[in-house]
CSV table of C-alpha atoms and ligand atoms in Angstrom, one decimal:
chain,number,residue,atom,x,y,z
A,1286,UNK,CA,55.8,127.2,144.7
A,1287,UNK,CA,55.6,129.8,142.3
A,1288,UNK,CA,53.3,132.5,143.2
A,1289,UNK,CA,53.8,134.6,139.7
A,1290,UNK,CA,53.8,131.7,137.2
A,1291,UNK,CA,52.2,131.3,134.3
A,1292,UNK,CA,48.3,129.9,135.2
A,1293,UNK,CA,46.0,128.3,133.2
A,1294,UNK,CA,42.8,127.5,135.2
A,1295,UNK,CA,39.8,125.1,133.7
A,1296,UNK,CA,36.4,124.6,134.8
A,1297,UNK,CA,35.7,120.8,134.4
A,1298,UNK,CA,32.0,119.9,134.4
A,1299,UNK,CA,32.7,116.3,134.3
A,1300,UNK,CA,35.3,113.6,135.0
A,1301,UNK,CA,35.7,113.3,131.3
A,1302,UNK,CA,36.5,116.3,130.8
A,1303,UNK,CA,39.0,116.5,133.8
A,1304,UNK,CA,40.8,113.3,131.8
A,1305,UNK,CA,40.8,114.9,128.4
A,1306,UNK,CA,42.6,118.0,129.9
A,1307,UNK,CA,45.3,115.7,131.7
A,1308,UNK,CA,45.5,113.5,128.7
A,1309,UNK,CA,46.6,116.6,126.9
A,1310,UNK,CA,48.8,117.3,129.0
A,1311,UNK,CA,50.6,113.5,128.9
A,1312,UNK,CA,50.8,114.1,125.2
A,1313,UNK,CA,53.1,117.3,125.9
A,1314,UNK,CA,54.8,116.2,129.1
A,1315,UNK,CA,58.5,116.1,128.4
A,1316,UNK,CA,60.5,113.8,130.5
A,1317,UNK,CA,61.3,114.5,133.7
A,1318,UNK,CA,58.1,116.5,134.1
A,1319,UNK,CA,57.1,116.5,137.9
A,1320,UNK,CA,53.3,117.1,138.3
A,1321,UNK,CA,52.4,118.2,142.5
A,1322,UNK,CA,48.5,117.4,142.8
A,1323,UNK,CA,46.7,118.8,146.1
A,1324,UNK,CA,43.1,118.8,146.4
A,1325,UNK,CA,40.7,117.6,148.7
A,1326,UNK,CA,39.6,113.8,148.8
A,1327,UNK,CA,37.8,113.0,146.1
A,1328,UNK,CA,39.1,116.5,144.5
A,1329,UNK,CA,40.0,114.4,141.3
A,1330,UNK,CA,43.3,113.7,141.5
A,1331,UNK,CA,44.0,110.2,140.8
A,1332,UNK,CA,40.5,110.9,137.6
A,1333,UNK,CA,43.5,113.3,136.3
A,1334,UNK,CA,46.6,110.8,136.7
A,1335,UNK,CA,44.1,108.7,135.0
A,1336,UNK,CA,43.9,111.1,131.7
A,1337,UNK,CA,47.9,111.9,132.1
A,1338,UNK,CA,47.9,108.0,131.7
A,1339,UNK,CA,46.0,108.3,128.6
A,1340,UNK,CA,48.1,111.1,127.2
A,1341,UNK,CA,51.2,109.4,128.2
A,1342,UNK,CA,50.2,105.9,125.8
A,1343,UNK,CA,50.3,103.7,128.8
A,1344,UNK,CA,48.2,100.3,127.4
A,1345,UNK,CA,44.9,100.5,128.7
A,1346,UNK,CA,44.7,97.7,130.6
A,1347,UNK,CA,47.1,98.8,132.9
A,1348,UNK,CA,44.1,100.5,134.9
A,1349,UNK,CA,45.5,103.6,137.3
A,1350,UNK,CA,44.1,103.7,140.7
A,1351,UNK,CA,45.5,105.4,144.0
A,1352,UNK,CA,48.3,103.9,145.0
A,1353,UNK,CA,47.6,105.1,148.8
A,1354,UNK,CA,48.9,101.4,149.8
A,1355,UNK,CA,51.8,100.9,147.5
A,1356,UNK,CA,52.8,104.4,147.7
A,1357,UNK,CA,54.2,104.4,144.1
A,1358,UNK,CA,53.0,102.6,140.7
A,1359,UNK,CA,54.5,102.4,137.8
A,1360,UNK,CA,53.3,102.5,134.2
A,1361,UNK,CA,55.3,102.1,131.0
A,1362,UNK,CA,54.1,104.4,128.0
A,1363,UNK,CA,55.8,106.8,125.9
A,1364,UNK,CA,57.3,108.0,128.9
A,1365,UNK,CA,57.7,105.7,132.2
A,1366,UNK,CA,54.8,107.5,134.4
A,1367,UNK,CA,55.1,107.4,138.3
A,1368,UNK,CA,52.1,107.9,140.7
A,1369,UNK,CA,53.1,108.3,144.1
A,1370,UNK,CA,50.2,109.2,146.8
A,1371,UNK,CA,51.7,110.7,150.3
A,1372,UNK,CA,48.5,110.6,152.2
A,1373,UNK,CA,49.3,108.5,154.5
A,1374,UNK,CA,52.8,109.8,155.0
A,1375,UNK,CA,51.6,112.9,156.0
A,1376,UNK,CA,53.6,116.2,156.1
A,1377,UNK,CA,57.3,116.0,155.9
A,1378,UNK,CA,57.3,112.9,153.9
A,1379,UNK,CA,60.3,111.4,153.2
A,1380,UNK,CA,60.9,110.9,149.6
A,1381,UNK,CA,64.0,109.4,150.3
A,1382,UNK,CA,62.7,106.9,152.6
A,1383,UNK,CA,59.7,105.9,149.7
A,1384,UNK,CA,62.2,105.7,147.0
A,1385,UNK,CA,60.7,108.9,145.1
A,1386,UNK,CA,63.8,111.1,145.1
A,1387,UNK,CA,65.9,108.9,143.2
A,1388,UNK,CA,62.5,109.1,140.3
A,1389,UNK,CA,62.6,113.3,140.2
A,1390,UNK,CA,66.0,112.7,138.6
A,1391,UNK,CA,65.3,110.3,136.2
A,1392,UNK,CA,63.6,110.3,132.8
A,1393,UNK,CA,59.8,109.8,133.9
A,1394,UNK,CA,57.1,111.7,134.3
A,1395,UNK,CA,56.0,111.8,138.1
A,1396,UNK,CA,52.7,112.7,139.2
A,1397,UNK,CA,52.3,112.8,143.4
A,1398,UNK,CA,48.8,112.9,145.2
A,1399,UNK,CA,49.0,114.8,148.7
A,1400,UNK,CA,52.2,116.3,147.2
A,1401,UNK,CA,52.1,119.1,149.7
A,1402,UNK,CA,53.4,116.9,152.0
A,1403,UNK,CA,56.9,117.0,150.6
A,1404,UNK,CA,56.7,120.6,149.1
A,1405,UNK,CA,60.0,121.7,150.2
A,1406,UNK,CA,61.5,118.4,148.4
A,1407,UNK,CA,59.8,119.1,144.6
A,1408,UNK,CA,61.8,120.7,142.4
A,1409,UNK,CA,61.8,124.3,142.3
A,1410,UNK,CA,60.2,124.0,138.0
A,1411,UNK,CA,57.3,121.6,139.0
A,1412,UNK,CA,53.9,122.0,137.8
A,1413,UNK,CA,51.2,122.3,140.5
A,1414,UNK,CA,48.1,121.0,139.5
A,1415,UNK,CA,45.7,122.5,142.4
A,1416,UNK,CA,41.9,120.8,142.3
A,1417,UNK,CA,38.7,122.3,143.8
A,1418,UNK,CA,35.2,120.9,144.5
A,1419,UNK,CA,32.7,123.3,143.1
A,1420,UNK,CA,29.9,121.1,142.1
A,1421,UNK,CA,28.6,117.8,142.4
A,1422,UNK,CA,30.7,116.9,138.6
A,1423,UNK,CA,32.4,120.2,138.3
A,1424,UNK,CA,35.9,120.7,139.4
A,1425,UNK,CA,37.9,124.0,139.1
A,1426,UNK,CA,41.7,122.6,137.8
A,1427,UNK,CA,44.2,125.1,138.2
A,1428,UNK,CA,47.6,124.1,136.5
A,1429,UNK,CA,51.0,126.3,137.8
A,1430,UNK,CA,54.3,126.5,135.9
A,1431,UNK,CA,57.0,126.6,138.6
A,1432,UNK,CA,59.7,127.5,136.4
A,1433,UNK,CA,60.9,127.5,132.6
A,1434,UNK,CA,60.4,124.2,131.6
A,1435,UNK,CA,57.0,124.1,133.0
A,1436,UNK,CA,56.2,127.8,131.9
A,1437,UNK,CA,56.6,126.6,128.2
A,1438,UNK,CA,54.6,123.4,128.9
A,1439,UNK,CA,51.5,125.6,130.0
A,1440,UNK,CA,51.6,127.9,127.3
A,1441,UNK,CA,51.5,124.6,124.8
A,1442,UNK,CA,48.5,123.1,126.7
A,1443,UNK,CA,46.5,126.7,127.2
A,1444,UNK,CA,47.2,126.7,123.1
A,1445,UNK,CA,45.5,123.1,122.6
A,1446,UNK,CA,43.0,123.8,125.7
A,1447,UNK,CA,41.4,127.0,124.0
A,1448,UNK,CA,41.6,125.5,120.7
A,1449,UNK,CA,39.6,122.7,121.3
A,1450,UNK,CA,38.1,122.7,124.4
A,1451,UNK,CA,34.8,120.5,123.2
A,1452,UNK,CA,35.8,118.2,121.1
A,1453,UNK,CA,35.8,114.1,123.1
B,1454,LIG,N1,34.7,117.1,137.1
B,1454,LIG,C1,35.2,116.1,137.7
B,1454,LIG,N2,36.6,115.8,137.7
B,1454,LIG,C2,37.1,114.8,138.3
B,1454,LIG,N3,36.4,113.9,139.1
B,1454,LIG,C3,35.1,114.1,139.2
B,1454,LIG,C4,34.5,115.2,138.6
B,1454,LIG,N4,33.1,115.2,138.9
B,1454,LIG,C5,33.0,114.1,139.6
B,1454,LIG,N5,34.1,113.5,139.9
B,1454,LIG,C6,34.2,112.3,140.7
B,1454,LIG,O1,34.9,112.6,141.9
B,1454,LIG,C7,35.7,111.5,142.3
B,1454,LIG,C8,37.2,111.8,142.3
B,1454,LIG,O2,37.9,110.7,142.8
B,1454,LIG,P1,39.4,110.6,142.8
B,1454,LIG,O3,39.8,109.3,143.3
B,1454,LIG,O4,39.9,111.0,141.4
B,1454,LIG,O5,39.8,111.8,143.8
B,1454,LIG,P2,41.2,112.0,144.6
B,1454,LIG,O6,41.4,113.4,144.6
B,1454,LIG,O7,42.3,111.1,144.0
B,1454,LIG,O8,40.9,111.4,146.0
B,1454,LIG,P3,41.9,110.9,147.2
B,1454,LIG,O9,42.3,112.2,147.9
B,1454,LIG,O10,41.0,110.0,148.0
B,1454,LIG,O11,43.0,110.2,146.5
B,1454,LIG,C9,35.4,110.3,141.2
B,1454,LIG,O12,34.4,109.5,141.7
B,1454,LIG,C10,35.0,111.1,140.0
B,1454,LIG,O13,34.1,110.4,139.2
B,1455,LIG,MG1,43.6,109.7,144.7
């Protein structure tokens, strides 16, 4: 983790909203982006993977839930986009042992619930997406650029965020 990069923090009064922010975010994601989600349960987490999704073009009838069984789904859009959930691996996971390592270095975006659990296995230019409960529909989302890749990233989403930050 990145203490001093770039920030962009967004009150979400709703789980649409939460979505329209992540989907903005799969229509910038490069490949290769690795997205570290840590929240509480029922934080929002998978609601955002579910907006990346979106923003990513997978179909919409592939439908994105937590894959706290599987461990890992996979979804084909613009960019392959896989959803890994460590929950029940608890800390230390071993992304080796759940076949996630060998997805950092490939050309997809990976998004990882509980991804705390393998923090000292992320890459160092990760984006943290951190999600807090502060109302019954409102989540505070707080999106961290670990390093240059994801530091350019930010700034292009704060630029369509502030831009439009009503529109459906
Ligand atoms: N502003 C909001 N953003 C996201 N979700 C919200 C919001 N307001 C209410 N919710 C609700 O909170 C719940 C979030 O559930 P979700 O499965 O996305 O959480 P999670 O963090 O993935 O949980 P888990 O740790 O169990 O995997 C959903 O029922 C969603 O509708
Ligand atoms: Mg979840």
């Amino acid at each position: 983790m990145n203490p001093d990069g770039r920030r962009l923090v967004c009150d979400c009064p709703s789980p649409m909203v939460t979505r329209r922010l992540a989907r903005e975010l799969g229509r910038l994601a490069p490949p290769g982006l690795v997205i570290a989600l840590t929240g509480d349960l029922g934080s929002g987490k998978t609601t955002f993977v579910q907006g990346l999704a979106q923003g990513l073009a997978v179909p919409p009838d592939c439908y994105v839930t937590s894959p706290s069984f599987t461990l890992i789904n996979e979804y084909q859009g613009r960019i392959p986009l896989c959803h890994a959930d460590l929950y029940r691996l608890g800390e230390g996971a071993d992304l080796e042992a759940v076949g996630l390592l060998e997805r950092l270095d490939q050309d997809a975006v990976v998004a990882i619930e509980w991804a705390e659990a393998a923090a000292a296995d992320l890459p160092t230019d990760h984006l943290a997406v951190r999600l807090e409960i502060t109302g019954e529909q409102q989540r505070r989302i707080t999106l961290i650029a670990g390093g240059r890749h994801t530091d350019i990233l930010l700034r292009d989403l704060a630029a369509e965020w502030r831009q439009d930050p009503f529109s459906a």
